[in-house]
mmCIF file with all atom_site columns, C-alpha atoms in Angstrom:
data_model
loop_
_atom_site.group_PDB
_atom_site.id
_atom_site.type_symbol
_atom_site.label_atom_id
_atom_site.label_alt_id
_atom_site.label_comp_id
_atom_site.label_asym_id
_atom_site.label_entity_id
_atom_site.label_seq_id
_atom_site.pdbx_PDB_ins_code
_atom_site.Cartn_x
_atom_site.Cartn_y
_atom_site.Cartn_z
_atom_site.occupancy
_atom_site.B_iso_or_equiv
_atom_site.pdbx_formal_charge
_atom_site.auth_seq_id
_atom_site.auth_comp_id
_atom_site.auth_asym_id
_atom_site.auth_atom_id
_atom_site.pdbx_PDB_model_num
ATOM 1   C CA . GLN A 1 1   ? 23.248  5.706   -20.479 1.00 0.00 ? 10  GLN A CA 1
ATOM 2   C CA . TYR A 1 2   ? 21.553  9.073   -20.453 1.00 0.00 ? 11  TYR A CA 1
ATOM 3   C CA . LYS A 1 3   ? 23.000  12.487  -19.714 1.00 0.00 ? 12  LYS A CA 1
ATOM 4   C CA . THR A 1 4   ? 21.399  15.807  -18.883 1.00 0.00 ? 13  THR A CA 1
ATOM 5   C CA . PRO A 1 5   ? 22.183  18.852  -21.007 1.00 0.00 ? 14  PRO A CA 1
ATOM 6   C CA . LYS A 1 6   ? 24.712  19.847  -18.319 1.00 0.00 ? 15  LYS A CA 1
ATOM 7   C CA . GLY A 1 7   ? 26.505  16.506  -18.630 1.00 0.00 ? 16  GLY A CA 1
ATOM 8   C CA . HIS A 1 8   ? 25.229  14.779  -15.461 1.00 0.00 ? 17  HIS A CA 1
ATOM 9   C CA . VAL A 1 9   ? 24.705  11.047  -15.853 1.00 0.00 ? 18  VAL A CA 1
ATOM 10  C CA . ILE A 1 10  ? 21.194  9.781   -15.163 1.00 0.00 ? 19  ILE A CA 1
ATOM 11  C CA . GLU A 1 11  ? 21.447  6.433   -13.405 1.00 0.00 ? 20  GLU A CA 1
ATOM 12  C CA . VAL A 1 12  ? 19.183  3.518   -14.253 1.00 0.00 ? 21  VAL A CA 1
ATOM 13  C CA . ALA A 1 13  ? 16.813  2.618   -11.411 1.00 0.00 ? 22  ALA A CA 1
ATOM 14  C CA . ASP A 1 14  ? 14.727  -0.490  -10.737 1.00 0.00 ? 23  ASP A CA 1
ATOM 15  C CA . THR A 1 15  ? 11.829  1.575   -9.420  1.00 0.00 ? 24  THR A CA 1
ATOM 16  C CA . ALA A 1 16  ? 10.664  5.156   -9.536  1.00 0.00 ? 25  ALA A CA 1
ATOM 17  C CA . ARG A 1 17  ? 8.126   6.965   -7.380  1.00 0.00 ? 26  ARG A CA 1
ATOM 18  C CA . ASP A 1 18  ? 5.624   9.353   -8.918  1.00 0.00 ? 27  ASP A CA 1
ATOM 19  C CA . LEU A 1 19  ? 2.842   10.917  -6.837  1.00 0.00 ? 28  LEU A CA 1
ATOM 20  C CA . GLY A 1 20  ? 3.291   8.235   -4.195  1.00 0.00 ? 29  GLY A CA 1
ATOM 21  C CA . VAL A 1 21  ? 3.003   5.325   -6.612  1.00 0.00 ? 30  VAL A CA 1
ATOM 22  C CA . LEU A 1 22  ? 5.999   3.070   -7.084  1.00 0.00 ? 31  LEU A CA 1
ATOM 23  C CA . VAL A 1 23  ? 6.561   2.002   -10.696 1.00 0.00 ? 32  VAL A CA 1
ATOM 24  C CA . SER A 1 24  ? 9.078   -0.736  -11.485 1.00 0.00 ? 33  SER A CA 1
ATOM 25  C CA . SER A 1 25  ? 11.218  -0.878  -14.601 1.00 0.00 ? 34  SER A CA 1
ATOM 26  C CA . ASP A 1 26  ? 9.400   -4.008  -15.806 1.00 0.00 ? 35  ASP A CA 1
ATOM 27  C CA . ARG A 1 27  ? 6.016   -2.282  -15.326 1.00 0.00 ? 36  ARG A CA 1
ATOM 28  C CA . SER A 1 28  ? 5.069   -4.582  -12.475 1.00 0.00 ? 37  SER A CA 1
ATOM 29  C CA . TRP A 1 29  ? 3.061   -3.167  -9.594  1.00 0.00 ? 38  TRP A CA 1
ATOM 30  C CA . SER A 1 30  ? 4.265   -5.784  -7.106  1.00 0.00 ? 39  SER A CA 1
ATOM 31  C CA . PRO A 1 31  ? 6.853   -3.505  -5.409  1.00 0.00 ? 40  PRO A CA 1
ATOM 32  C CA . HIS A 1 32  ? 4.194   -0.830  -4.934  1.00 0.00 ? 41  HIS A CA 1
ATOM 33  C CA . ILE A 1 33  ? 1.665   -3.325  -3.608  1.00 0.00 ? 42  ILE A CA 1
ATOM 34  C CA . GLU A 1 34  ? 4.238   -4.788  -1.196  1.00 0.00 ? 43  GLU A CA 1
ATOM 35  C CA . GLN A 1 35  ? 5.048   -1.340  0.151   1.00 0.00 ? 44  GLN A CA 1
ATOM 36  C CA . THR A 1 36  ? 1.354   -0.435  0.380   1.00 0.00 ? 45  THR A CA 1
ATOM 37  C CA . VAL A 1 37  ? 0.546   -3.626  2.280   1.00 0.00 ? 46  VAL A CA 1
ATOM 38  C CA . GLN A 1 38  ? 3.390   -2.986  4.748   1.00 0.00 ? 47  GLN A CA 1
ATOM 39  C CA . ALA A 1 39  ? 2.185   0.562   5.388   1.00 0.00 ? 48  ALA A CA 1
ATOM 40  C CA . ALA A 1 40  ? -1.423  -0.573  5.846   1.00 0.00 ? 49  ALA A CA 1
ATOM 41  C CA . ARG A 1 41  ? -0.442  -3.360  8.257   1.00 0.00 ? 50  ARG A CA 1
ATOM 42  C CA . LYS A 1 42  ? 1.672   -0.942  10.237  1.00 0.00 ? 51  LYS A CA 1
ATOM 43  C CA . MET A 1 43  ? -1.275  1.454   10.454  1.00 0.00 ? 52  MET A CA 1
ATOM 44  C CA . ALA A 1 44  ? -3.629  -1.370  11.481  1.00 0.00 ? 53  ALA A CA 1
ATOM 45  C CA . SER A 1 45  ? -1.225  -2.405  14.239  1.00 0.00 ? 54  SER A CA 1
ATOM 46  C CA . TRP A 1 46  ? -1.032  1.190   15.419  1.00 0.00 ? 55  TRP A CA 1
ATOM 47  C CA . VAL A 1 47  ? -4.851  1.402   15.500  1.00 0.00 ? 56  VAL A CA 1
ATOM 48  C CA . PHE A 1 48  ? -5.015  -1.720  17.679  1.00 0.00 ? 57  PHE A CA 1
ATOM 49  C CA . SER A 1 49  ? -2.404  -0.391  20.077  1.00 0.00 ? 58  SER A CA 1
ATOM 50  C CA . ALA A 1 50  ? -3.759  3.163   20.306  1.00 0.00 ? 59  ALA A CA 1
ATOM 51  C CA . PHE A 1 51  ? -7.503  2.511   20.609  1.00 0.00 ? 60  PHE A CA 1
ATOM 52  C CA . SER A 1 52  ? -8.966  0.273   23.281  1.00 0.00 ? 61  SER A CA 1
ATOM 53  C CA . ASP A 1 53  ? -12.597 0.589   22.141  1.00 0.00 ? 62  ASP A CA 1
ATOM 54  C CA . ARG A 1 54  ? -13.391 -2.402  19.914  1.00 0.00 ? 63  ARG A CA 1
ATOM 55  C CA . SER A 1 55  ? -17.002 -1.562  19.061  1.00 0.00 ? 64  SER A CA 1
ATOM 56  C CA . SER A 1 56  ? -17.985 -2.219  15.468  1.00 0.00 ? 65  SER A CA 1
ATOM 57  C CA . LEU A 1 57  ? -18.685 1.429   14.627  1.00 0.00 ? 66  LEU A CA 1
ATOM 58  C CA . VAL A 1 58  ? -15.352 2.650   15.969  1.00 0.00 ? 67  VAL A CA 1
ATOM 59  C CA . MET A 1 59  ? -13.361 -0.140  14.309  1.00 0.00 ? 68  MET A CA 1
ATOM 60  C CA . LEU A 1 60  ? -15.157 0.301   10.974  1.00 0.00 ? 69  LEU A CA 1
ATOM 61  C CA . THR A 1 61  ? -14.522 4.047   11.031  1.00 0.00 ? 70  THR A CA 1
ATOM 62  C CA . LEU A 1 62  ? -10.858 3.552   11.913  1.00 0.00 ? 71  LEU A CA 1
ATOM 63  C CA . TYR A 1 63  ? -10.425 0.894   9.233   1.00 0.00 ? 72  TYR A CA 1
ATOM 64  C CA . LYS A 1 64  ? -12.003 3.033   6.527   1.00 0.00 ? 73  LYS A CA 1
ATOM 65  C CA . THR A 1 65  ? -10.107 6.184   7.409   1.00 0.00 ? 74  THR A CA 1
ATOM 66  C CA . MET A 1 66  ? -6.719  4.903   8.510   1.00 0.00 ? 75  MET A CA 1
ATOM 67  C CA . VAL A 1 67  ? -6.141  1.557   6.757   1.00 0.00 ? 76  VAL A CA 1
ATOM 68  C CA . ARG A 1 68  ? -8.321  1.294   3.675   1.00 0.00 ? 77  ARG A CA 1
ATOM 69  C CA . SER A 1 69  ? -7.421  4.787   2.533   1.00 0.00 ? 78  SER A CA 1
ATOM 70  C CA . ARG A 1 70  ? -3.780  3.632   2.278   1.00 0.00 ? 79  ARG A CA 1
ATOM 71  C CA . LEU A 1 71  ? -4.756  0.516   0.358   1.00 0.00 ? 80  LEU A CA 1
ATOM 72  C CA . GLU A 1 72  ? -6.933  2.381   -2.127  1.00 0.00 ? 81  GLU A CA 1
ATOM 73  C CA . TYR A 1 73  ? -4.706  5.378   -2.873  1.00 0.00 ? 82  TYR A CA 1
ATOM 74  C CA . CYS A 1 74  ? -4.438  5.636   -6.695  1.00 0.00 ? 83  CYS A CA 1
ATOM 75  C CA . CYS A 1 75  ? -5.797  2.100   -7.081  1.00 0.00 ? 84  CYS A CA 1
ATOM 76  C CA . PRO A 1 76  ? -7.255  2.791   -10.562 1.00 0.00 ? 85  PRO A CA 1
ATOM 77  C CA . VAL A 1 77  ? -3.664  3.317   -11.706 1.00 0.00 ? 86  VAL A CA 1
ATOM 78  C CA . TRP A 1 78  ? -2.076  0.213   -10.176 1.00 0.00 ? 87  TRP A CA 1
ATOM 79  C CA . ASN A 1 79  ? -5.105  -2.105  -10.298 1.00 0.00 ? 88  ASN A CA 1
ATOM 80  C CA . PRO A 1 80  ? -3.608  -5.509  -9.385  1.00 0.00 ? 89  PRO A CA 1
ATOM 81  C CA . THR A 1 81  ? -3.991  -8.328  -11.873 1.00 0.00 ? 90  THR A CA 1
ATOM 82  C CA . LYS A 1 82  ? -1.780  -10.989 -10.280 1.00 0.00 ? 91  LYS A CA 1
ATOM 83  C CA . ILE A 1 83  ? -3.628  -13.211 -7.841  1.00 0.00 ? 92  ILE A CA 1
ATOM 84  C CA . SER A 1 84  ? -0.749  -13.066 -5.349  1.00 0.00 ? 93  SER A CA 1
ATOM 85  C CA . ASP A 1 85  ? -0.956  -9.261  -5.264  1.00 0.00 ? 94  ASP A CA 1
ATOM 86  C CA . VAL A 1 86  ? -4.720  -9.340  -4.736  1.00 0.00 ? 95  VAL A CA 1
ATOM 87  C CA . GLN A 1 87  ? -4.291  -11.850 -1.906  1.00 0.00 ? 96  GLN A CA 1
ATOM 88  C CA . LYS A 1 88  ? -1.696  -9.649  -0.201  1.00 0.00 ? 97  LYS A CA 1
ATOM 89  C CA . LEU A 1 89  ? -4.123  -6.749  -0.240  1.00 0.00 ? 98  LEU A CA 1
ATOM 90  C CA . GLU A 1 90  ? -7.013  -8.878  1.008   1.00 0.00 ? 99  GLU A CA 1
ATOM 91  C CA . ASN A 1 91  ? -4.846  -10.273 3.813   1.00 0.00 ? 100 ASN A CA 1
ATOM 92  C CA . VAL A 1 92  ? -4.645  -6.802  5.347   1.00 0.00 ? 101 VAL A CA 1
ATOM 93  C CA . GLN A 1 93  ? -8.439  -6.777  5.682   1.00 0.00 ? 102 GLN A CA 1
ATOM 94  C CA . ARG A 1 94  ? -8.384  -10.292 7.147   1.00 0.00 ? 103 ARG A CA 1
ATOM 95  C CA . PHE A 1 95  ? -5.660  -9.207  9.598   1.00 0.00 ? 104 PHE A CA 1
ATOM 96  C CA . PHE A 1 96  ? -7.811  -6.311  10.755  1.00 0.00 ? 105 PHE A CA 1
ATOM 97  C CA . ILE A 1 97  ? -10.959 -8.429  11.132  1.00 0.00 ? 106 ILE A CA 1
ATOM 98  C CA . ARG A 1 98  ? -9.155  -11.204 13.060  1.00 0.00 ? 107 ARG A CA 1
ATOM 99  C CA . ASN A 1 99  ? -7.576  -8.822  15.542  1.00 0.00 ? 108 ASN A CA 1
ATOM 100 C CA . ARG A 1 100 ? -10.675 -6.721  16.028  1.00 0.00 ? 109 ARG A CA 1
#
């Protein structure tokens, strides 16, 4: 148990957020990837509901700016190594392509 110089107890946490990246106590990136995938899917669903134009140029531009940018934020830091994490990220792209 840790205390600050003023005597406040610092609680142990399973995850911590730094610059938008979620780091778990066991140094696994799975919680961050799960949260990133949820945010990207939510954005993809919003794109489909807000834009009626399904032309390739419009959809590609929306995907790159609204969805992929969320998936790739700080990716050199949390580069996934587990196959299940990679598949979760790739499923967002598949979701977007199927519903296009």
